[in-house]
Short mmCIF file of C-alpha atoms and ligand atoms in Angstrom, two decimals:
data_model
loop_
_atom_site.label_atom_id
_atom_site.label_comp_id
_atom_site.label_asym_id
_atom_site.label_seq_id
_atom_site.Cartn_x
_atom_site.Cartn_y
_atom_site.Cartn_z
CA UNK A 1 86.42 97.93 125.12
CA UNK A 2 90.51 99.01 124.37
CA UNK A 3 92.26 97.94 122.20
CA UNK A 4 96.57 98.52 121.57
CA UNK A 5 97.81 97.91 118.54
CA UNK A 6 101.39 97.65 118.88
CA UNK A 7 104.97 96.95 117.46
CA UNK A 8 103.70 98.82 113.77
CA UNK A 9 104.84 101.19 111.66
CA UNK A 10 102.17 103.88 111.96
CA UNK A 11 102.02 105.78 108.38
CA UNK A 12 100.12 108.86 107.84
CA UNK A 13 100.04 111.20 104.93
CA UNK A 14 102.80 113.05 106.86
CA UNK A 15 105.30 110.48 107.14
CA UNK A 16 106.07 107.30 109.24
CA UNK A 17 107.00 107.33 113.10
CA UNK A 18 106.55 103.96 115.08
CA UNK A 19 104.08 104.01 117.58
CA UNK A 20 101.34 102.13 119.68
CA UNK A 21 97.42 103.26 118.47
CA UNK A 22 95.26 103.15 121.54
CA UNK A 23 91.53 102.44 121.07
CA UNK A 24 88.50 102.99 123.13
CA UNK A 25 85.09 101.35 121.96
CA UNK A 26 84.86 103.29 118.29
CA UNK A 27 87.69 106.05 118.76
CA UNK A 28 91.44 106.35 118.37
CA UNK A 29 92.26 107.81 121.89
CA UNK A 30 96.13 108.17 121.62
CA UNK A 31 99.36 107.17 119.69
CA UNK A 32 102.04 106.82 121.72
CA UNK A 33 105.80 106.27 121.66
CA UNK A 34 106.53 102.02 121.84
CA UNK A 35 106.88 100.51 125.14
CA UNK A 36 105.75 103.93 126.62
CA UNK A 37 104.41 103.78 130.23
CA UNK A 38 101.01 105.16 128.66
CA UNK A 39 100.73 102.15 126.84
CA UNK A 40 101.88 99.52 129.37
CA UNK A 41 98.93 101.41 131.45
CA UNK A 42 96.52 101.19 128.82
CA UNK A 43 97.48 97.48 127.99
CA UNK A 44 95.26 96.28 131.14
CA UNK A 45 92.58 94.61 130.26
CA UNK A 46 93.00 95.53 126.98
CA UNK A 47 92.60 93.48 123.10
CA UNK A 48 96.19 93.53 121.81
CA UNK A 49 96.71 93.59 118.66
CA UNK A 50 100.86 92.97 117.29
CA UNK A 51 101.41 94.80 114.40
CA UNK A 52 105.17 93.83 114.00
CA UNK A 53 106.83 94.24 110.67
CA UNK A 54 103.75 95.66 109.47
CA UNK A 55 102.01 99.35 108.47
CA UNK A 56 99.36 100.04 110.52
CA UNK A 57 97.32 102.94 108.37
CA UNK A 58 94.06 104.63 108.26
CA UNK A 59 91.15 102.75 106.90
CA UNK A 60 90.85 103.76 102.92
CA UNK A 61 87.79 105.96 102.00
CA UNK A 62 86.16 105.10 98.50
CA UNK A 63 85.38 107.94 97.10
CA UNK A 64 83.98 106.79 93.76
CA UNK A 65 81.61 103.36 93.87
CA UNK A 66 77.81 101.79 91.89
CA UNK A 67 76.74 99.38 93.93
CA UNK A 68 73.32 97.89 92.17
CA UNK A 69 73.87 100.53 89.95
CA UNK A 70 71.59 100.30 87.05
CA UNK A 71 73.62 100.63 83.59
CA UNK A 72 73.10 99.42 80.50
CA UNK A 73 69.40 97.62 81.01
CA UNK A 74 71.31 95.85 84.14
CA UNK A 75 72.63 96.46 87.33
CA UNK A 76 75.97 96.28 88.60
CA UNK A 77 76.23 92.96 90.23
CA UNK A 78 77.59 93.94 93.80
CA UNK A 79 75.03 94.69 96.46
CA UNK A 80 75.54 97.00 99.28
CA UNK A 81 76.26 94.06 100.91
CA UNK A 82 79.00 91.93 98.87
CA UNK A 83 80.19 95.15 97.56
CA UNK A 84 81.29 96.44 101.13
CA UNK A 85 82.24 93.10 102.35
CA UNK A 86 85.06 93.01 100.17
CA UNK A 87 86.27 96.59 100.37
CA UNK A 88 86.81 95.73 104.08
CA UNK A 89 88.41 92.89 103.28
CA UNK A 90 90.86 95.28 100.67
CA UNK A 91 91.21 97.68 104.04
CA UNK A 92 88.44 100.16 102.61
CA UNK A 93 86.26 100.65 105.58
CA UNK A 94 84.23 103.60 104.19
CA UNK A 95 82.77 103.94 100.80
CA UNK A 96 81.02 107.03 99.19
CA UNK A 97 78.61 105.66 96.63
CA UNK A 98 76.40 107.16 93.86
CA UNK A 99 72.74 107.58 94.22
CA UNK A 100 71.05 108.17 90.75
CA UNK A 101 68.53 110.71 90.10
CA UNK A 102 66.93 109.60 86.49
CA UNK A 103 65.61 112.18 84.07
CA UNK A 104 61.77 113.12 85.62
CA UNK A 105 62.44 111.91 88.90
CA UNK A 106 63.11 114.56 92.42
CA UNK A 107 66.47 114.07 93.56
CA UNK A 108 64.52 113.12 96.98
CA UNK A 109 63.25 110.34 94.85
CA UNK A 110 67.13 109.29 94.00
CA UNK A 111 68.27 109.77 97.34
CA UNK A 112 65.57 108.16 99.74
CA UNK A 113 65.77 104.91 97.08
CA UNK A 114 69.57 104.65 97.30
CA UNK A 115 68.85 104.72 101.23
CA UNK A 116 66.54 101.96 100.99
CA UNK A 117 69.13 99.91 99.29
CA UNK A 118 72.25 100.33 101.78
CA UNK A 119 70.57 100.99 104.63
CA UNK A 120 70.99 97.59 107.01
CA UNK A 121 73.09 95.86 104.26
CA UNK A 122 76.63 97.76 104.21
CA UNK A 123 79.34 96.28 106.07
CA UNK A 124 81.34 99.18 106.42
CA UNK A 125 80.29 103.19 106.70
CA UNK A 126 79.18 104.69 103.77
CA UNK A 127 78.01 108.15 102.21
CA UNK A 128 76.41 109.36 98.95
CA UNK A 129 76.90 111.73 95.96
CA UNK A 130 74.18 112.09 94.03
CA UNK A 131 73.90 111.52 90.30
CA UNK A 132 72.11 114.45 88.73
CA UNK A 133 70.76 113.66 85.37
CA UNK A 134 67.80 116.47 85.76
CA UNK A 135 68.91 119.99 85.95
CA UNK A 136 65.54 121.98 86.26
CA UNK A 137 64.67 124.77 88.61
CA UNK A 138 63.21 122.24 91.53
CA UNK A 139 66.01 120.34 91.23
CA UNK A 140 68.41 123.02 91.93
CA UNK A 141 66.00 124.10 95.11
CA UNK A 142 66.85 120.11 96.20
CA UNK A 143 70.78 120.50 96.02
CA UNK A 144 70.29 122.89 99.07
CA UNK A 145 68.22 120.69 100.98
CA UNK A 146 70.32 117.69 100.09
CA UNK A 147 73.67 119.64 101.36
CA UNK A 148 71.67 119.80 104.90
CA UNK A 149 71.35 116.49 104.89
CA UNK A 150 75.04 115.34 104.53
CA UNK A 151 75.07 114.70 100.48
CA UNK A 152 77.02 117.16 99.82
CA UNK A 153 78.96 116.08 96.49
CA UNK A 154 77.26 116.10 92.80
CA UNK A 155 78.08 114.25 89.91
CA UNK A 156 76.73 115.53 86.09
CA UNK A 157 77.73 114.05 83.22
CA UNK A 158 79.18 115.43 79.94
CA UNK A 159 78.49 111.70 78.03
CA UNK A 160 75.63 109.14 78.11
CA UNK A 161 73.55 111.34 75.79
CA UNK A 162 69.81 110.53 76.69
CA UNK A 163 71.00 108.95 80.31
CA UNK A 164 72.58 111.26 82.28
CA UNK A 165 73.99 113.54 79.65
CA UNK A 166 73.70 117.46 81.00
CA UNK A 167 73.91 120.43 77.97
CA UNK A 168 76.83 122.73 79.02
CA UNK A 169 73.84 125.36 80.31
CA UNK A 170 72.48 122.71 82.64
CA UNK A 171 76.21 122.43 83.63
CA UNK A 172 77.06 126.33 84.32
CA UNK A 173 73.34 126.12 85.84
CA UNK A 174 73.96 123.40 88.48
CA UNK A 175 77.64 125.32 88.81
CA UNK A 176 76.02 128.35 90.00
CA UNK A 177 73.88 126.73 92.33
CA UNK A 178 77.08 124.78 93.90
CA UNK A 179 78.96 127.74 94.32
CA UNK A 180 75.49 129.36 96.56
CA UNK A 181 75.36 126.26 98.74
CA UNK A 182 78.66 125.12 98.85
CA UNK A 183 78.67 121.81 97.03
CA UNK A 184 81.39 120.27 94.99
CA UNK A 185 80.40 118.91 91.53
CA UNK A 186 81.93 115.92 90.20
CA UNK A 187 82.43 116.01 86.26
CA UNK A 188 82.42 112.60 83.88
CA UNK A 189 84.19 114.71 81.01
CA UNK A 190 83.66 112.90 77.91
CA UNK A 191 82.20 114.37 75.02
CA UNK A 192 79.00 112.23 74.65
CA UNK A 193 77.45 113.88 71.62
CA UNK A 194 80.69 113.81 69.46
CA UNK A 195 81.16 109.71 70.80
CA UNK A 196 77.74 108.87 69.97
CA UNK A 197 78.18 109.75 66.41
CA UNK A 198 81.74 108.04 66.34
CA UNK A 199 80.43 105.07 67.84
CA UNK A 200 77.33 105.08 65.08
CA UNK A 201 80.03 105.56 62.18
CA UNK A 202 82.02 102.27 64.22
CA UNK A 203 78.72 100.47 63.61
CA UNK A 204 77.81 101.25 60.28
CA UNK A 205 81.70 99.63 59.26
CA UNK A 206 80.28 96.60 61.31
CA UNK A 207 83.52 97.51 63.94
CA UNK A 208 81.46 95.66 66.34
CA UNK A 209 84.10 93.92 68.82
CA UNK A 210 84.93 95.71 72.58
CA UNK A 211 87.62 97.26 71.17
CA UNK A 212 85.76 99.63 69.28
CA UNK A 213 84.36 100.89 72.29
CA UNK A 214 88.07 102.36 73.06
CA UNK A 215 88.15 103.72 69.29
CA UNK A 216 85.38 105.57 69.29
CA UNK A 217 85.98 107.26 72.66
CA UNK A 218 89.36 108.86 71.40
CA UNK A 219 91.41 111.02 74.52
CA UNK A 220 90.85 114.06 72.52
CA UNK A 221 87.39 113.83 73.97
CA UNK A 222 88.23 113.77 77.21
CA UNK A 223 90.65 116.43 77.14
CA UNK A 224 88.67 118.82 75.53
CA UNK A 225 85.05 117.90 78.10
CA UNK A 226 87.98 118.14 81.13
CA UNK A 227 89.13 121.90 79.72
CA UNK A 228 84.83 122.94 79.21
CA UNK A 229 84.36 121.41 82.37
CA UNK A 230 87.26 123.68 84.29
CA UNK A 231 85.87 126.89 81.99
CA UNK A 232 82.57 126.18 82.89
CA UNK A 233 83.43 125.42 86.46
CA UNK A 234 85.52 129.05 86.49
CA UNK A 235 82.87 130.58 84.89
CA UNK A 236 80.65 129.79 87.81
CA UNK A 237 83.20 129.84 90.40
CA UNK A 238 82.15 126.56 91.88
CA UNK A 239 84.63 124.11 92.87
CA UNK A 240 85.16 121.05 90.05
CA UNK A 241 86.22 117.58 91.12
CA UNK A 242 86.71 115.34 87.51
CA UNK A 243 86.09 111.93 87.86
CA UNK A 244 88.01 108.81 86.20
CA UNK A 245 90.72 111.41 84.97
CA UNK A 246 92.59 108.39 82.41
CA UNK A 247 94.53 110.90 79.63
CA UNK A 248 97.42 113.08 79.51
CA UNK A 249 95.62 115.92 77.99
CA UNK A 250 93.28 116.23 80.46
CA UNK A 251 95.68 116.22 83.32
CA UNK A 252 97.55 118.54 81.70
CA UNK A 253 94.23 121.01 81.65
CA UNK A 254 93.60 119.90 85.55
CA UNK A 255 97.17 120.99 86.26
CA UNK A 256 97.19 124.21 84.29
CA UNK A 257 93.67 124.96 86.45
CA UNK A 258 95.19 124.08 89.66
CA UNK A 259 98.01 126.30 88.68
CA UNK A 260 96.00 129.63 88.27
CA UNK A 261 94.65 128.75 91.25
CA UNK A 262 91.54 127.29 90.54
CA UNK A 263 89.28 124.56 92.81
CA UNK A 264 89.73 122.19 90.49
CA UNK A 265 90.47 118.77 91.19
CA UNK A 266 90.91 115.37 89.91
CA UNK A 267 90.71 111.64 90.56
CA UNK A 268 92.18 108.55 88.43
CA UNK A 269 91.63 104.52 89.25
CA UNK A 270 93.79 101.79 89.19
CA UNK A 271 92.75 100.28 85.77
CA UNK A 272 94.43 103.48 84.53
CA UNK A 273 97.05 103.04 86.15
CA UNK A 274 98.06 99.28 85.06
CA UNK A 275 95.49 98.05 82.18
CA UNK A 276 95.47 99.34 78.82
CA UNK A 277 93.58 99.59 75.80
CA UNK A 278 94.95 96.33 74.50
CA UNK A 279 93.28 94.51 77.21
CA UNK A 280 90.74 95.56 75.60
CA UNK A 281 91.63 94.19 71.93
CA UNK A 282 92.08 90.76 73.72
CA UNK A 283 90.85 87.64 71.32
CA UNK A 284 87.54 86.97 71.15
CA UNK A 285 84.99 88.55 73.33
CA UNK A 286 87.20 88.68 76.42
CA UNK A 287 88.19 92.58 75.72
CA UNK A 288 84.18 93.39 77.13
CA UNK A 289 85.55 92.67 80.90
CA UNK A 290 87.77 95.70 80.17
CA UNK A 291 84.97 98.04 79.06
CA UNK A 292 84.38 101.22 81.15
CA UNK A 293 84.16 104.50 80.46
CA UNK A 294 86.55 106.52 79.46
CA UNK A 295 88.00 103.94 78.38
CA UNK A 296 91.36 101.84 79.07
CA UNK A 297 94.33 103.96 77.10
CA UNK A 298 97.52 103.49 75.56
CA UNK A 299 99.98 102.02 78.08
CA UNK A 300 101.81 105.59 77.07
CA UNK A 301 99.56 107.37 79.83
CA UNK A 302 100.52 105.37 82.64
CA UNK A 303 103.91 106.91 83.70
CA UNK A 304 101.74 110.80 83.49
CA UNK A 305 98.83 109.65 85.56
CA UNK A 306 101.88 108.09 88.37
CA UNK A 307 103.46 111.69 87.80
CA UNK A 308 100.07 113.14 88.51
CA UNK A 309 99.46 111.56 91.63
CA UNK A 310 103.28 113.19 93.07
CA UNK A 311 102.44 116.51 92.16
CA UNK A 312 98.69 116.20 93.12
CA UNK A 313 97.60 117.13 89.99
CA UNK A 314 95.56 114.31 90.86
CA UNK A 315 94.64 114.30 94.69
CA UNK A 316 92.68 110.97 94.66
CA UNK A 317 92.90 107.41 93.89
CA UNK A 318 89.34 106.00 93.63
CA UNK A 319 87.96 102.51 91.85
CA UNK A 320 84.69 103.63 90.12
CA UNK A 321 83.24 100.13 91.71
CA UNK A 322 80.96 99.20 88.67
CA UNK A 323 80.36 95.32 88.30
CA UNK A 324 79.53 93.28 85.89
CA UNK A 325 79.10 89.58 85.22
CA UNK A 326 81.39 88.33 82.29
CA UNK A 327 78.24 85.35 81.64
CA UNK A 328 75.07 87.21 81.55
CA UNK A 329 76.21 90.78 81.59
CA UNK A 330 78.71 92.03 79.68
CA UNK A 331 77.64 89.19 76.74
CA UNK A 332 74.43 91.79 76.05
CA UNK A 333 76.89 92.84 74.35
CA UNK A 334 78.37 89.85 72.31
CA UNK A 335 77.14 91.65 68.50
CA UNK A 336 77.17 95.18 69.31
CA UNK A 337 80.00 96.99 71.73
CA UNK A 338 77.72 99.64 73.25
CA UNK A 339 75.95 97.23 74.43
CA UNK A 340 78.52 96.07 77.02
CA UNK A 341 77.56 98.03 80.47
CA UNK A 342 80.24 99.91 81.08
CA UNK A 343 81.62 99.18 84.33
CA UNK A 344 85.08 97.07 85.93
CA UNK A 345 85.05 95.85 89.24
CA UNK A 346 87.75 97.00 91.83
CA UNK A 347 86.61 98.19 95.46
CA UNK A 348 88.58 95.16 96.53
CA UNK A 349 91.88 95.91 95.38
CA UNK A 350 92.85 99.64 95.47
CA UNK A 351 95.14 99.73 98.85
CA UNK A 352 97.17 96.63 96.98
CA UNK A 353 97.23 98.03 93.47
CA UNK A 354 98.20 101.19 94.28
CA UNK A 355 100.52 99.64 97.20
CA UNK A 356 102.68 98.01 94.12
CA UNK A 357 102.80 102.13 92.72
CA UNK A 358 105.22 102.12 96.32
CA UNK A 359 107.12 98.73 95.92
CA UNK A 360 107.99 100.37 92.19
CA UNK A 361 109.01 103.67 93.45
CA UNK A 362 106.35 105.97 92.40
CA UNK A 363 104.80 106.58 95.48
CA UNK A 364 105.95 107.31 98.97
CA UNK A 365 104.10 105.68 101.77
CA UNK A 366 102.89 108.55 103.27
CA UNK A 367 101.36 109.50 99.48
CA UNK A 368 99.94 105.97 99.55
CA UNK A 369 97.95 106.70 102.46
CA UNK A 370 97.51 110.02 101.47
CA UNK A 371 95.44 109.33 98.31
CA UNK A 372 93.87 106.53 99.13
CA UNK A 373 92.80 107.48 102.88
CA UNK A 374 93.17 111.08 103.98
CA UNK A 375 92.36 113.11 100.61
CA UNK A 376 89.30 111.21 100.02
CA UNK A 377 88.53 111.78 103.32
CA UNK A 378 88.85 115.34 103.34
CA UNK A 379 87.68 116.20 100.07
CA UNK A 380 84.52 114.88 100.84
CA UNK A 381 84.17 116.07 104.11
CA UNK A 382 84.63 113.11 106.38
CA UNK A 383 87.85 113.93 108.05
CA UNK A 384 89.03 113.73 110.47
CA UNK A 385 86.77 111.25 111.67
CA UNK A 386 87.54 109.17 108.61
CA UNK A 387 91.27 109.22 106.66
CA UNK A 388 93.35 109.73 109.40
CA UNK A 389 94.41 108.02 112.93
CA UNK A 390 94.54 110.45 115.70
CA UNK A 391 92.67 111.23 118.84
CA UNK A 392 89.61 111.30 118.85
CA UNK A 393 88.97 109.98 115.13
CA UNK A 394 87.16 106.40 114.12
CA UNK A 395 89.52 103.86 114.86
CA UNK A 396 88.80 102.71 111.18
CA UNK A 397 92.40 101.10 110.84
CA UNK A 398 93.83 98.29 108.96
CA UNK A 399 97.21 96.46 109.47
CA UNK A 400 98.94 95.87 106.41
CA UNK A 401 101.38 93.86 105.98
CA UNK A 402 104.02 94.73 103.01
CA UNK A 403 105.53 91.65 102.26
CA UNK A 404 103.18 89.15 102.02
CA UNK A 405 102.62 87.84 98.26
CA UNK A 406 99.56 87.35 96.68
CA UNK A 407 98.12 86.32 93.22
CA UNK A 408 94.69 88.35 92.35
CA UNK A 409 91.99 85.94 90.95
CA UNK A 410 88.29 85.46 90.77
CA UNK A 411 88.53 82.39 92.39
CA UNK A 412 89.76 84.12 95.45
CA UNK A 413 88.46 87.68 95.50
CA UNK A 414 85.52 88.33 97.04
CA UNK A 415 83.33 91.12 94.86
CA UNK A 416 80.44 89.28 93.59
CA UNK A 417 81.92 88.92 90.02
CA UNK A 418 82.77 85.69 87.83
CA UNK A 419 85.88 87.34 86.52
CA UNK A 420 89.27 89.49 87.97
CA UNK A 421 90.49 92.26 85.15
CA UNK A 422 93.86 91.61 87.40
CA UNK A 423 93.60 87.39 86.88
CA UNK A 424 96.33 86.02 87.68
CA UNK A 425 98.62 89.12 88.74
CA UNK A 426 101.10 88.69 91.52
CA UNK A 427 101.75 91.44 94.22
CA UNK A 428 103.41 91.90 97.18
CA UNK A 429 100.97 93.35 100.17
CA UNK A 430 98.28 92.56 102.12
CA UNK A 431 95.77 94.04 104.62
CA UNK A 432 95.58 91.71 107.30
CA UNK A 433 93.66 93.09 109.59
CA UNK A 434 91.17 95.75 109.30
CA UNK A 435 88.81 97.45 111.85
CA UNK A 436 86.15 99.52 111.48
CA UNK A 437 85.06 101.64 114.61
CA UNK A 438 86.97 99.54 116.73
CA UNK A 439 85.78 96.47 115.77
CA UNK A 440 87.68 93.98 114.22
CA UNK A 441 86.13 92.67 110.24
CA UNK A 442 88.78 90.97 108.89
CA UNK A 443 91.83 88.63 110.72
CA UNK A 444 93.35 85.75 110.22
CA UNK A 445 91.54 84.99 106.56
CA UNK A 446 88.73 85.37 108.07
CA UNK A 447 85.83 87.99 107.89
CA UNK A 448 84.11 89.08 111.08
CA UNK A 449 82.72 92.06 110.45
CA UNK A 450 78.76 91.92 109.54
CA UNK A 451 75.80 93.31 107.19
CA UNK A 452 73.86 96.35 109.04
CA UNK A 453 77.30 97.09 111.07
CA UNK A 454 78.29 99.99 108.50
CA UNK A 455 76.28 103.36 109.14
CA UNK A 456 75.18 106.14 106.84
CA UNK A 457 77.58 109.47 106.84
CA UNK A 458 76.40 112.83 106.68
CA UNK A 459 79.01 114.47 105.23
CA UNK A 460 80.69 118.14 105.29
CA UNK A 461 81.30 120.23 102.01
CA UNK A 462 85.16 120.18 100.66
CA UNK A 463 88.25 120.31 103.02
CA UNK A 464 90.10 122.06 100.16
CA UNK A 465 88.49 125.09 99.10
CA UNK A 466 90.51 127.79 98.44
O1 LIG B 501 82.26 102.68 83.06
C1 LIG B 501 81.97 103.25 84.10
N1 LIG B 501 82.76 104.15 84.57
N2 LIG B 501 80.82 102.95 84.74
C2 LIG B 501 80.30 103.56 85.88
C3 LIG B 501 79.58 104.84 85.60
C4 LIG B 501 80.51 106.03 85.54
O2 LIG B 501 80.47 106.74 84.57
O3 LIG B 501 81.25 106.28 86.50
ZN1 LIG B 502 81.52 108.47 85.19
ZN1 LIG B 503 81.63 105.94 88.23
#
């Protein structure tokens, strides 16, 4: 089966150049120059697919989602399924998600249940961390065998005391076993055991409302678990990838790392980028659809974290996928904050969110694709058969257009969700077509793609080490 796009603008994280993309079954064969005899050859027989007027990119990579995720006594309400239906229908055709290892439990355990759950269901390719909540001498023997098997990425935890909280010790522990197999560990830097008493003292005032859940997880605390994180990270000379990055402070520590020449790295998410901590003061109990962790922050950050992503201080834009139902979910939290999961929905929207960072001038195209697509890809060893489009790679491609208008609502989106943290927000941008392997999921409104048609990815360690 071929396939020629043509008449696009093909962006990469290089630049721009016009071109035709050649398929061939699941692989990106060629691009070639427009109206090139090599495509009028190739056009025989061939799907064509007229990208005129629009960018024709590399499918995005995910590199941060929870679907079913357990949180909170619940679970986030987007399945393998609905959760990767409508990142292809946002142009994310691969998603690396988060299997959980609970305290007492092998990571095996974790892993071969987080299987069970996408395996058959995902609509686009997919990968795993793996949550490590249980730093103990057996576990550590697991990260090895894990690596072999194409989870190559860990993520500990510096909050959620009792959950998934690890002491610094277990940290510099699971460091020093990265660094001998060649995994990259993914930080949550908050300090937990300082919050927990804030948010007890929050309590004990009767500060019960979702905004309190912002106040008692000040910045400071996530500036000072980013800088243990790096020390800890240098310590053990094992790469450090922090997750959710929201505050100045701690991109200033990421930056002064990255600087010395540390492998450190960072990631921040759209809600960081354009919702704030007075969404979460909104009247009534509405502020709980804005709860995550960290939490939203003063507008104040925003123009740092857009700064961050130019200088790469910040190599990744991911969503932190983490669903919750307004009606049924969040309200187990109606009398008591931290009782809201924490968790915003978002695998639908990053390419258009982020997209709007380029319509206002703080991103180039080619850094669009670059963070979204190509980064992700290679920092968590998927490229280049994911993140890019050249021979030989998935054709995992969407056509975007960049003038189309669109209002983001619940009553449109498709993440299983009954509310949008982005309700009612116009943008300009659209992916309107989207493949995946060379076969088409979304066109013309519609979606085409299928559960079971996304595959599991082994993946390779870091494309950045130094
Ligand atoms: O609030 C959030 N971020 N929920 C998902 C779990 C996590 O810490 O990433
Ligand atoms: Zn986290
Ligand atoms: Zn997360």
């Amino acid at each position: 089966m071929r396939t020629l796009i043509s008449g696009g603008t093909v962006v990469s994280a290089t630049g721009t150049q016009a071109a035709e993309v050649l398929v061939e079954d699941e692989r990106i064969v060629a691009l070639v120059a427009p109206g090139s005899e090599a495509a009028a050859g190739f056009a025989e027989g061939a799907r064509r697919i007229d990208a005129t007027g629009k960018l024709v990119v590399p499918g995005a990579v995910d590199a941060h989602t929870h679907m079913e995720m357990p949180f909170g006594g619940t679970q986030a309400s987007d399945t393998f399924e609905t959760g990767t239906r409508a990142a292809a229908w946002g142009g994310t055709t691969t998603i690396v998600d988060f299997a959980v290892q609970r305290k007492g439990q092998a990571l095996r355990e974790g892993l071969d249940a987080w299987h069970k759950r996408a395996e058959g269901n995902c609509a686009v390719d997919y990968g795993f961390h793996m949550i490590l909540s249980d730093v103990n001498e057996q576990t550590m023997k697991e990260m090895g065998i894990l690596m072999d098997e194409g989870v190559t990425s860990f993520k500990l935890f510096m909050a959620y005391p009792g959950v998934f909280y690890s002491t610094d010790g277990e940290i510099l522990r699971a460091m020093q076993e990265a660094r001998g197999c060649g995994a990259t560990i993914m930080m949550h830097a908050e300090n937990g055991i300082a919050i927990d008493v804030l948010v007890g003292q929050a309590l004990a005032r009767g500060e019960t409302a979702p905004r309190f859940h912002g106040t008692s997880r000040p910045d400071e605390l996530e500036a000072e678990a980013t800088a243990r994180a790096l020390a800890l990270a240098r310590v053990a000379g094992s790469p450090v990838y922090i997750v959710h990055l929201t505050t100045t402070g701690a991109l200033d520590a990421v930056a002064e790392a990255r600087a010395a020449g540390q492998n450190a790295f960072a990631e921040t998410c759209p809600q960081y980028l354009f919702l704030s901590s007075e969404d979460m003061a909104r009247e009534g109990f509405e502020g709980a659809k804005y709860v995550c962790s960290p939490p939203l922050r003063a507008k104040d950050h925003h123009a740092n974290l857009w700064r961050g992503l130019r200088t790469n201080d910040l190599s990744v834009v991911s969503t932190d996928h983490c669903p919750f139902y307004f009606k049924g979910q969040k309200e187990l939290g109606r009398d008591d904050f931290s009782k809201i999961p924490n968790g915003i929905p978002g695998v639908e929207h990053r390419l258009d969110l982020t997209y709007q960072g380029v319509v206002a001038g703080e991103l180039s195209l080619a850094r669009w694709v670059e963070v979204n697509s190509t980064t992700p890809a290679r920092m968590f060893g998927l490229y280049p058969k994911k993140g890019v489009l050249a021979p030989g790679s998935d054709a995992d491609i969407v056509i975007y257009d960049p003038s189309e208008t669109q209002t983001i609502s619940a009553a449109t989106h498709h993440m299983n969700v009954d509310y949008s943290t982005y309700e009612g927000m116009s943008i300009t941008g659209r992916a309107k077509t989207v493949l995946s392997r060379g076969r088409v999921l979304v066109e013309d409104g519609r979606f085409t793609g299928e559960k079971g048609y996304g595959r599991f990815l082994p993946r390779a360690t870091n494309g950045y080490l130094q």
